[in-house]
mmCIF file of N, CA and C in Angstrom:
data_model
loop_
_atom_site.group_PDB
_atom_site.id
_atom_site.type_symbol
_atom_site.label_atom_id
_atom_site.label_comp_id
_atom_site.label_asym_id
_atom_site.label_seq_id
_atom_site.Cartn_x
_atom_site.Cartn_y
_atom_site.Cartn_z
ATOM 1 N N UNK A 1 -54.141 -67.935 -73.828
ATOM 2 C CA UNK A 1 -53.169 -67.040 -73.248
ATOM 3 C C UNK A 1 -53.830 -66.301 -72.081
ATOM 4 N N UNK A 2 -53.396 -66.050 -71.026
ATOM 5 C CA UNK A 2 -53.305 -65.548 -69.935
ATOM 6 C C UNK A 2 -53.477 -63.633 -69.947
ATOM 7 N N UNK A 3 -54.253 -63.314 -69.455
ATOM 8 C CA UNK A 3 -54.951 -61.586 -69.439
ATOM 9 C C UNK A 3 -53.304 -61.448 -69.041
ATOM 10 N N UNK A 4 -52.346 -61.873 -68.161
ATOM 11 C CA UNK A 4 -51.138 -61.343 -68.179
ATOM 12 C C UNK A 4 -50.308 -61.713 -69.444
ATOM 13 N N UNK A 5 -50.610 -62.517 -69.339
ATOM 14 C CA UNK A 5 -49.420 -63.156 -71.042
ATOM 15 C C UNK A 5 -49.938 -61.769 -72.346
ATOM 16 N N UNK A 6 -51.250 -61.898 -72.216
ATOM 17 C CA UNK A 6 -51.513 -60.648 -72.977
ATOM 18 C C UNK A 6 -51.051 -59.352 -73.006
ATOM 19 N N UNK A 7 -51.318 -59.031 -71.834
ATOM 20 C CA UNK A 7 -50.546 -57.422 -71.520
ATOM 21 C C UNK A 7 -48.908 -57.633 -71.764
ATOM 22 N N UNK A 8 -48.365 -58.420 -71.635
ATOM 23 C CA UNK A 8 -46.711 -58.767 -71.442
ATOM 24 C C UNK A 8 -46.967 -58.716 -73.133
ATOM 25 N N UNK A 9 -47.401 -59.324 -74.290
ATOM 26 C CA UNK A 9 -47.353 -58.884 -75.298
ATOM 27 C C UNK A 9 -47.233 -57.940 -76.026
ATOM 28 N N UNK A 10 -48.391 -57.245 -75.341
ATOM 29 C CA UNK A 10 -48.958 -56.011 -76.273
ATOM 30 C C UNK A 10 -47.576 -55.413 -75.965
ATOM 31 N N UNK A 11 -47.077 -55.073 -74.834
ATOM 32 C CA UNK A 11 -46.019 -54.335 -74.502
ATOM 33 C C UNK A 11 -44.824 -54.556 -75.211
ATOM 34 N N UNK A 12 -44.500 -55.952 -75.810
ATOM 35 C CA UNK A 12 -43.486 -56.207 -75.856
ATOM 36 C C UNK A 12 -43.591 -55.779 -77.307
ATOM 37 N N UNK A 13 -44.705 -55.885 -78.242
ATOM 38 C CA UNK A 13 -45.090 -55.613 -79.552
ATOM 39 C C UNK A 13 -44.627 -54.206 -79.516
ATOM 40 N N UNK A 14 -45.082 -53.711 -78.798
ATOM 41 C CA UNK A 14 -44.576 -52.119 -78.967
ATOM 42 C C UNK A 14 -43.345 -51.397 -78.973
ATOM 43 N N UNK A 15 -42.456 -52.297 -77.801
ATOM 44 C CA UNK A 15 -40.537 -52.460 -78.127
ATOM 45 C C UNK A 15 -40.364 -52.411 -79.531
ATOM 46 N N UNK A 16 -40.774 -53.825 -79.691
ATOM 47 C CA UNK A 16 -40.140 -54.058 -81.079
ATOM 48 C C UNK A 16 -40.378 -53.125 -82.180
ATOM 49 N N UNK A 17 -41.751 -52.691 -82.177
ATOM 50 C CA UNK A 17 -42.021 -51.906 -83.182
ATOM 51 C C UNK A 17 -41.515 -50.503 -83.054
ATOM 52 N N UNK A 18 -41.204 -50.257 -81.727
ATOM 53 C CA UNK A 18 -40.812 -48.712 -81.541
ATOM 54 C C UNK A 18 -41.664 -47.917 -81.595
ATOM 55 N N UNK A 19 -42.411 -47.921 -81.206
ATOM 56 C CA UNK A 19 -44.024 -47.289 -80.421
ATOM 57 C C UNK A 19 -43.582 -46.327 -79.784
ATOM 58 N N UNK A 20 -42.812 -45.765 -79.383
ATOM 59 C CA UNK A 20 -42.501 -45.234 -77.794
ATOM 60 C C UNK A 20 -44.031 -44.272 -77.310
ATOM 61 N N UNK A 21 -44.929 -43.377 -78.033
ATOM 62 C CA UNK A 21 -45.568 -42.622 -77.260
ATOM 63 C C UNK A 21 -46.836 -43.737 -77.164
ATOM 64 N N UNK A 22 -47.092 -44.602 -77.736
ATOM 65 C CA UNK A 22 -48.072 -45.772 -77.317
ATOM 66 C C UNK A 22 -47.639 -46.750 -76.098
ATOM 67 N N UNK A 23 -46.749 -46.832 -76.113
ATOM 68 C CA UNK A 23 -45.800 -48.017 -75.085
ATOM 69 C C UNK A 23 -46.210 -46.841 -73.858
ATOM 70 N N UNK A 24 -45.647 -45.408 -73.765
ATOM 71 C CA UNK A 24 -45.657 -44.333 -72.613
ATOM 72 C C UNK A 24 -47.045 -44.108 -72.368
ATOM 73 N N UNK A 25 -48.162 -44.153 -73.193
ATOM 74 C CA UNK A 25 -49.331 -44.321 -72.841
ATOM 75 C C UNK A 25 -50.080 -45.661 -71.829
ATOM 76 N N UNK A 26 -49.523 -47.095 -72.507
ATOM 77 C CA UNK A 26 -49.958 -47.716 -71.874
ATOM 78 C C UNK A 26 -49.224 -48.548 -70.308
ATOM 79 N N UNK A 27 -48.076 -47.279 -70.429
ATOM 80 C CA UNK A 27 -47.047 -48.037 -69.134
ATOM 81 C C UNK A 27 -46.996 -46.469 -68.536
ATOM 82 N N UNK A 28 -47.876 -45.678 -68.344
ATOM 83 C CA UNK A 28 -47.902 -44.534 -67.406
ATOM 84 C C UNK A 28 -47.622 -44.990 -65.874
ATOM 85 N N UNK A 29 -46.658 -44.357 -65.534
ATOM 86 C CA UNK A 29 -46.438 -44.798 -64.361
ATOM 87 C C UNK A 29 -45.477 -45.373 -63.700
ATOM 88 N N UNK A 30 -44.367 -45.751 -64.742
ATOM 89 C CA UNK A 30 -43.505 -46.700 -64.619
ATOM 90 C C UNK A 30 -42.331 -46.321 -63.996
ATOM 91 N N UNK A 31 -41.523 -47.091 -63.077
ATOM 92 C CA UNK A 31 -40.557 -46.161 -62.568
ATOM 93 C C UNK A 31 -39.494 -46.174 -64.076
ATOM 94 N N UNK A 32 -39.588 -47.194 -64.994
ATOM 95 C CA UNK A 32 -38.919 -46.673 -65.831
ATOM 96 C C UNK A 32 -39.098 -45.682 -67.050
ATOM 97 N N UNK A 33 -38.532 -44.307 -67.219
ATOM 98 C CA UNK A 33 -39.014 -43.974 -68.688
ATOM 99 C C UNK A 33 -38.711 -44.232 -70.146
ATOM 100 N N UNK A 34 -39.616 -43.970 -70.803
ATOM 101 C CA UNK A 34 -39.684 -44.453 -72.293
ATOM 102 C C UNK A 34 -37.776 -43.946 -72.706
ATOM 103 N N UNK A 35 -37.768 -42.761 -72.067
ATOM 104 C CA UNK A 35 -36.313 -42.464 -72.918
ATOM 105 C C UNK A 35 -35.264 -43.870 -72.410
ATOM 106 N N UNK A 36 -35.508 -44.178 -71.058
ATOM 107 C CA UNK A 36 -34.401 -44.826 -70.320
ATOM 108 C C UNK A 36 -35.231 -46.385 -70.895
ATOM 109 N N UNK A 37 -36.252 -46.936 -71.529
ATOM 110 C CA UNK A 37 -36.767 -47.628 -72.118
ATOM 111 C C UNK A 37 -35.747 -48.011 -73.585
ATOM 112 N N UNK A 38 -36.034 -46.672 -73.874
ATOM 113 C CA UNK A 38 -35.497 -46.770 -75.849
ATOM 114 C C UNK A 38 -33.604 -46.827 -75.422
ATOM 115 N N UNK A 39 -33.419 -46.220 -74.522
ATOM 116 C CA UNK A 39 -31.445 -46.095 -74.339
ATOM 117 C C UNK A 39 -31.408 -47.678 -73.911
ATOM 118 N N UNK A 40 -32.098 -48.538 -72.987
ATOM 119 C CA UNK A 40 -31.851 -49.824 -72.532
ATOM 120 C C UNK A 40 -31.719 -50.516 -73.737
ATOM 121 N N UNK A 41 -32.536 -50.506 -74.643
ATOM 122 C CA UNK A 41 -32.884 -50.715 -75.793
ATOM 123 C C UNK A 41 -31.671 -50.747 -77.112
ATOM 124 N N UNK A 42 -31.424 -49.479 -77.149
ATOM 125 C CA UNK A 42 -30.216 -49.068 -78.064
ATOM 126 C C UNK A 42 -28.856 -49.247 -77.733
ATOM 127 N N UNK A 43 -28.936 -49.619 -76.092
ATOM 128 C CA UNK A 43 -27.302 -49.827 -75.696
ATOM 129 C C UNK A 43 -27.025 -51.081 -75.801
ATOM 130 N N UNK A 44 -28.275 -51.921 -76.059
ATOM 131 C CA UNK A 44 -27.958 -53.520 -75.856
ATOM 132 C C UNK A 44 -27.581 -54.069 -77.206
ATOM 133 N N UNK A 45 -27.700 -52.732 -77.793
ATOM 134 C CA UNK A 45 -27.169 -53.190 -79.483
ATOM 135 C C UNK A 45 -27.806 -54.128 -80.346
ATOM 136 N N UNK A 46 -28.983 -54.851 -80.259
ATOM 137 C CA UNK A 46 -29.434 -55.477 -81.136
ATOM 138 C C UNK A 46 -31.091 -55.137 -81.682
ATOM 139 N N UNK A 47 -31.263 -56.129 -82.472
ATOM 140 C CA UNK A 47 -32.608 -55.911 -83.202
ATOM 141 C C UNK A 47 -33.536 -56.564 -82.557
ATOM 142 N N UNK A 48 -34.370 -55.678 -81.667
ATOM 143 C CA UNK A 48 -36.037 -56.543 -81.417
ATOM 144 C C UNK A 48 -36.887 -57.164 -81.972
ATOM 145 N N UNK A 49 -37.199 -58.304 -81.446
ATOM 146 C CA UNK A 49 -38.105 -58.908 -82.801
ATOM 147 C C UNK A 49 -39.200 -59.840 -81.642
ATOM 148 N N UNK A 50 -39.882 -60.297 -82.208
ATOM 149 C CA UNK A 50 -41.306 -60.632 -81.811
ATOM 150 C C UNK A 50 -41.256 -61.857 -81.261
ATOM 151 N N UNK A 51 -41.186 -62.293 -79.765
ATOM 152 C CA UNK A 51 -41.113 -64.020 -79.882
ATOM 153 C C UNK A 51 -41.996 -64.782 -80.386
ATOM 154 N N UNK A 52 -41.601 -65.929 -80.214
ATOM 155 C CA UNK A 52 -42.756 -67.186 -80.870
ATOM 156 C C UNK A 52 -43.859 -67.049 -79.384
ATOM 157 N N UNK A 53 -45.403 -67.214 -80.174
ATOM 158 C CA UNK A 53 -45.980 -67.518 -79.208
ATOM 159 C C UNK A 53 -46.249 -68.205 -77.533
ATOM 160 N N UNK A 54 -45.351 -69.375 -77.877
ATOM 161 C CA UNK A 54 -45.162 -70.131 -77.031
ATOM 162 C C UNK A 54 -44.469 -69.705 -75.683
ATOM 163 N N UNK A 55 -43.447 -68.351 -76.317
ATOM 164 C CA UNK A 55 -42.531 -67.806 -75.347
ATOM 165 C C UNK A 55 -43.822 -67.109 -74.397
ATOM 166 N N UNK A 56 -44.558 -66.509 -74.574
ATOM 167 C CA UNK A 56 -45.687 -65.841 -73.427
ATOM 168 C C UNK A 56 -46.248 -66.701 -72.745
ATOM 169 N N UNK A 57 -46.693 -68.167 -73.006
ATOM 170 C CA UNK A 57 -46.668 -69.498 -72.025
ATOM 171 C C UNK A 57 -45.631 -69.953 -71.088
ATOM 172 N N UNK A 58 -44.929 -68.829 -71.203
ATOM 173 C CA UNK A 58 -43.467 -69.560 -69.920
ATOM 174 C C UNK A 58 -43.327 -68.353 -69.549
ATOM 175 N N UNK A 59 -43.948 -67.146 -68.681
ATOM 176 C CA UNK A 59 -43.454 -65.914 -67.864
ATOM 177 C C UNK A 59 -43.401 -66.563 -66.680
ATOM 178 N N UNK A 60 -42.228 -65.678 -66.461
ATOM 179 C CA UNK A 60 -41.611 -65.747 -64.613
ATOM 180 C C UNK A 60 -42.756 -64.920 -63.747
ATOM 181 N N UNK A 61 -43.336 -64.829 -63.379
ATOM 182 C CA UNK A 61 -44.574 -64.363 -62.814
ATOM 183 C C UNK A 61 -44.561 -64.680 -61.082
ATOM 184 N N UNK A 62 -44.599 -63.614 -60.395
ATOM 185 C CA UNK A 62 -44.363 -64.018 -58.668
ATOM 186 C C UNK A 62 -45.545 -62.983 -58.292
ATOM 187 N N UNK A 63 -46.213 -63.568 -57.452
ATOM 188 C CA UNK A 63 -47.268 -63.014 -56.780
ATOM 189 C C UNK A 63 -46.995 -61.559 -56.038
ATOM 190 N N UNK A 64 -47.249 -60.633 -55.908
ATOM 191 C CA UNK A 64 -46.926 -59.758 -54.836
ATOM 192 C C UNK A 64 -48.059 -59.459 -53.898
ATOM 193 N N UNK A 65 -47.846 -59.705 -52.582
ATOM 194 C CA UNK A 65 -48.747 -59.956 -51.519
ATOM 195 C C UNK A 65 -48.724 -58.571 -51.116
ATOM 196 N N UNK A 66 -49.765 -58.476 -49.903
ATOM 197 C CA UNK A 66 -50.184 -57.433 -49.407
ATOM 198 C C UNK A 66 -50.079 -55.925 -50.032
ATOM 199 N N UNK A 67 -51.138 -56.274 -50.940
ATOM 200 C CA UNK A 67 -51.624 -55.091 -51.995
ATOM 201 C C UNK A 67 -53.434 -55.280 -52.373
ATOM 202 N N UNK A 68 -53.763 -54.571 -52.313
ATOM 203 C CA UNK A 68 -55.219 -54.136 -52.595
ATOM 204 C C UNK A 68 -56.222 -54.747 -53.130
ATOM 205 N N UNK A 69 -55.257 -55.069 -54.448
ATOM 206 C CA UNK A 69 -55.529 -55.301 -55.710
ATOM 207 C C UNK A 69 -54.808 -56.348 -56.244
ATOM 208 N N UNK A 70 -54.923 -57.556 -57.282
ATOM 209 C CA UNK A 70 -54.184 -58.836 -57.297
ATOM 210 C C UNK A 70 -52.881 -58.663 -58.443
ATOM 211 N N UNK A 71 -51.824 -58.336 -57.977
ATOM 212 C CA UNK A 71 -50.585 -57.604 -58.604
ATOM 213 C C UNK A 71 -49.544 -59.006 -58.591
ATOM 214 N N UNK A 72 -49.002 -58.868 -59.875
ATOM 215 C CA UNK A 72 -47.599 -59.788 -60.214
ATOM 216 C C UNK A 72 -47.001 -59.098 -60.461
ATOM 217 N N UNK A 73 -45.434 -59.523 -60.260
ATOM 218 C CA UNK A 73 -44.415 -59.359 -60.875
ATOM 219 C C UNK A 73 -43.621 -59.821 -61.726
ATOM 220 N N UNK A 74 -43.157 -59.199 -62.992
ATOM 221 C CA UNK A 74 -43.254 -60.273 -64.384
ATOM 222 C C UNK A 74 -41.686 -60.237 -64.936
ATOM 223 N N UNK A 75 -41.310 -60.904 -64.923
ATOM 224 C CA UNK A 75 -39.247 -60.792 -65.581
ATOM 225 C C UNK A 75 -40.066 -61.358 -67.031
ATOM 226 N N UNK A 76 -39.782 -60.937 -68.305
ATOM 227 C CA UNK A 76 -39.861 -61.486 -69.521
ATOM 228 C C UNK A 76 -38.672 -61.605 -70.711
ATOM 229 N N UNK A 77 -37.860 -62.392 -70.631
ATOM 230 C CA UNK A 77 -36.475 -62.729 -71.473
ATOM 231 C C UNK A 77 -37.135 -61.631 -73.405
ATOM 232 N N UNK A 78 -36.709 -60.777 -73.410
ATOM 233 C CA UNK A 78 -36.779 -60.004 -74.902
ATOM 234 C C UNK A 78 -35.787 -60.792 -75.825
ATOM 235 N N UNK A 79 -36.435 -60.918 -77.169
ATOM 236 C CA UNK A 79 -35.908 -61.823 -78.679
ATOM 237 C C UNK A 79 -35.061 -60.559 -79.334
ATOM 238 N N UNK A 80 -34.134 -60.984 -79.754
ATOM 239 C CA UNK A 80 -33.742 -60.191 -80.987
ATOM 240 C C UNK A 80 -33.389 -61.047 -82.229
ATOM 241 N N UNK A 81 -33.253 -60.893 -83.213
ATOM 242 C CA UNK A 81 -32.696 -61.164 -84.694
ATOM 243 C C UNK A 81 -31.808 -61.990 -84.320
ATOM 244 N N UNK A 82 -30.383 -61.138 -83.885
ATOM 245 C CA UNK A 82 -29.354 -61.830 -83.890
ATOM 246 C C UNK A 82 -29.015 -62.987 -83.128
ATOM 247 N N UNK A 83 -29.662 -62.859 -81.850
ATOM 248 C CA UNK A 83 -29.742 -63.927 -80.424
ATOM 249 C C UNK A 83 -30.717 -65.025 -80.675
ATOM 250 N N UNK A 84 -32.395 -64.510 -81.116
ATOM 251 C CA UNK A 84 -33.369 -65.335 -80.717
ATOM 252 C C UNK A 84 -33.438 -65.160 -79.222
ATOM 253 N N UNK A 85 -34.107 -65.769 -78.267
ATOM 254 C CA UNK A 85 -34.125 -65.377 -76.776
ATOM 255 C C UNK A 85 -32.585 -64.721 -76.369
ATOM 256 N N UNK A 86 -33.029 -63.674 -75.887
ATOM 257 C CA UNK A 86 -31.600 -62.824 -75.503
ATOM 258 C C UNK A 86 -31.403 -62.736 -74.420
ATOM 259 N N UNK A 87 -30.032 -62.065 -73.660
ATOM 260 C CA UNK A 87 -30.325 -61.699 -71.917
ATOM 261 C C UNK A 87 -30.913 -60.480 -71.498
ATOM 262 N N UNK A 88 -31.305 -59.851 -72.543
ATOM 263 C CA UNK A 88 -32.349 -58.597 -72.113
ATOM 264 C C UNK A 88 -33.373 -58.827 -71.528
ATOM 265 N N UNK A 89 -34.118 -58.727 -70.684
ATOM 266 C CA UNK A 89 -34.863 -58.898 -69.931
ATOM 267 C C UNK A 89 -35.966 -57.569 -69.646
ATOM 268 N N UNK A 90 -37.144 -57.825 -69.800
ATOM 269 C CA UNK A 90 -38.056 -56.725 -69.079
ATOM 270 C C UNK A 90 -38.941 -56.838 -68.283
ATOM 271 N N UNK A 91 -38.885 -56.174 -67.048
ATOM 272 C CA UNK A 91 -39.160 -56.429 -66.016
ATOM 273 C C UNK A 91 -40.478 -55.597 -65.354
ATOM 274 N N UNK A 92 -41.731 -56.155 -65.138
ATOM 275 C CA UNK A 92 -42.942 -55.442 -65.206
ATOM 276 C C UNK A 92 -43.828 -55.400 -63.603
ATOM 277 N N UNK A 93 -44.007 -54.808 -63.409
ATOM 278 C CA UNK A 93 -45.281 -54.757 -62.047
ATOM 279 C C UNK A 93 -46.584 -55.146 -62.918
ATOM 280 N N UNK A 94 -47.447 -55.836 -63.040
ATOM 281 C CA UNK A 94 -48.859 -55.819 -63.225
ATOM 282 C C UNK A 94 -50.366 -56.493 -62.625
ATOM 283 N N UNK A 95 -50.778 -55.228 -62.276
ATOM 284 C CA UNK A 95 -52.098 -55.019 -61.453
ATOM 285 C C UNK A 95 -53.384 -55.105 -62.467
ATOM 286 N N UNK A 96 -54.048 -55.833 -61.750
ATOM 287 C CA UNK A 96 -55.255 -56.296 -62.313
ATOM 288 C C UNK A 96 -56.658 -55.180 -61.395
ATOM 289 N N UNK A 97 -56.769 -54.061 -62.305
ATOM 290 C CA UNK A 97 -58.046 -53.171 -62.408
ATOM 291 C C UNK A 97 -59.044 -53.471 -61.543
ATOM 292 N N UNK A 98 -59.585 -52.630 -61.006
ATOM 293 C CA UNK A 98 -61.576 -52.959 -60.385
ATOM 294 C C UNK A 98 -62.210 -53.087 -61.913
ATOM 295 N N UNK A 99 -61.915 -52.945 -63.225
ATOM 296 C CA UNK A 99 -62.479 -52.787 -64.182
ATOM 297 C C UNK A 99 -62.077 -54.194 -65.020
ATOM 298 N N UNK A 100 -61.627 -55.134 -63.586
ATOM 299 C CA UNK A 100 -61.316 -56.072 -64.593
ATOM 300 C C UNK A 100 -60.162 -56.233 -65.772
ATOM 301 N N UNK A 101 -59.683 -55.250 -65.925
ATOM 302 C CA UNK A 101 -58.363 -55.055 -66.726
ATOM 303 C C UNK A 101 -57.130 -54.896 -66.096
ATOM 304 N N UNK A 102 -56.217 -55.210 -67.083
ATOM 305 C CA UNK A 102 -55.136 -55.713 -66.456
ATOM 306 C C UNK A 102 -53.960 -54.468 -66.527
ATOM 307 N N UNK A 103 -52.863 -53.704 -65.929
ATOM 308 C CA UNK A 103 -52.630 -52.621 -66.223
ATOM 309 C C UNK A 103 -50.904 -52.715 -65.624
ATOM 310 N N UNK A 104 -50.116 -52.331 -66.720
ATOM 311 C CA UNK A 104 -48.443 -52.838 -66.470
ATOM 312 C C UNK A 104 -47.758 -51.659 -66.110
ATOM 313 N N UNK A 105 -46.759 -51.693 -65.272
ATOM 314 C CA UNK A 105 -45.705 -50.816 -65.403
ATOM 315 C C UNK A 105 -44.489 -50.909 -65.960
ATOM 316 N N UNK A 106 -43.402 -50.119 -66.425
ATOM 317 C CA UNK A 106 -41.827 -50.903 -66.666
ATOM 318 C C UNK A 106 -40.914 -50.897 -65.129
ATOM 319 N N UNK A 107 -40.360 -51.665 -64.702
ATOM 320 C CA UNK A 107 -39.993 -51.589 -63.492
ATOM 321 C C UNK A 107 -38.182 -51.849 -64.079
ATOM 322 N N UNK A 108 -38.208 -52.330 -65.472
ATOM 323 C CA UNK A 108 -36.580 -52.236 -65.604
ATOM 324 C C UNK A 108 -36.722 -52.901 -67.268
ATOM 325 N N UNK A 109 -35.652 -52.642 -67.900
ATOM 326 C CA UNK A 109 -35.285 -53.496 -69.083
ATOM 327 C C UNK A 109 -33.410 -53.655 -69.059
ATOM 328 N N UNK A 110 -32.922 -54.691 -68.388
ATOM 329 C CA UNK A 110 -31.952 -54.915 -68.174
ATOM 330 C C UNK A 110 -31.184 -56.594 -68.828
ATOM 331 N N UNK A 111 -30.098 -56.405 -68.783
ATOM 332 C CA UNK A 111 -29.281 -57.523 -68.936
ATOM 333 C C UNK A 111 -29.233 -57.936 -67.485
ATOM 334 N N UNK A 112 -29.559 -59.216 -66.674
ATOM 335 C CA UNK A 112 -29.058 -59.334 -65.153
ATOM 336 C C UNK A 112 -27.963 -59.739 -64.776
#
């Protein structure tokens, strides 16, 4: 798995589980907030649940040029219970550290 496929995890582990002040810790910064995170969340009416591995081997991932630092932009289709791959979608900026680490923002969690 991919240092991005990773971070797109951890994050997504934390949806599901309902983390919110761990998720707001590790997505400081985001133009989206945890509240407007958990309402995207609760308005879409269903149950989060964990994809199959395989799903983090297929991110939409687009380069974003002229930046500093080596930054993607990540669309990731969110699972629920009732759907299995759903049209919820979360949508991430992530920049890769001078420290070598990889570091996400929420840029949206939408239906498109």
């Amino acid at each position: 798995m991919t240092p991005v496929a990773e971070v797109v995890k951890s994050l997504v582990g934390l949806l599901v589980t309902g983390e919110w002040p761990e998720l707001g810790r590790m997505v400081s910064g985001s133009r989206l907030s945890i509240d407007d995170m958990r309402l995207a969340v609760a308005h879409y009416g269903r149950t989060l649940t964990m994809p199959p591995r395989e799903a983090f081997d297929r991110l939409d991932v687009v380069d974003v040029v002229a930046t500093p630092q080596r930054t993607v932009s990540v669309r990731f289709p969110l699972w629920t219970l009732e759907e299995g791959c759903s049209d919820l979608e979360l949508v991430l900026t992530v920049t890769e550290g001078a420290d070598g680490l990889w570091h996400a923002r929420v840029d949206d969690v939408l239906v498109p």
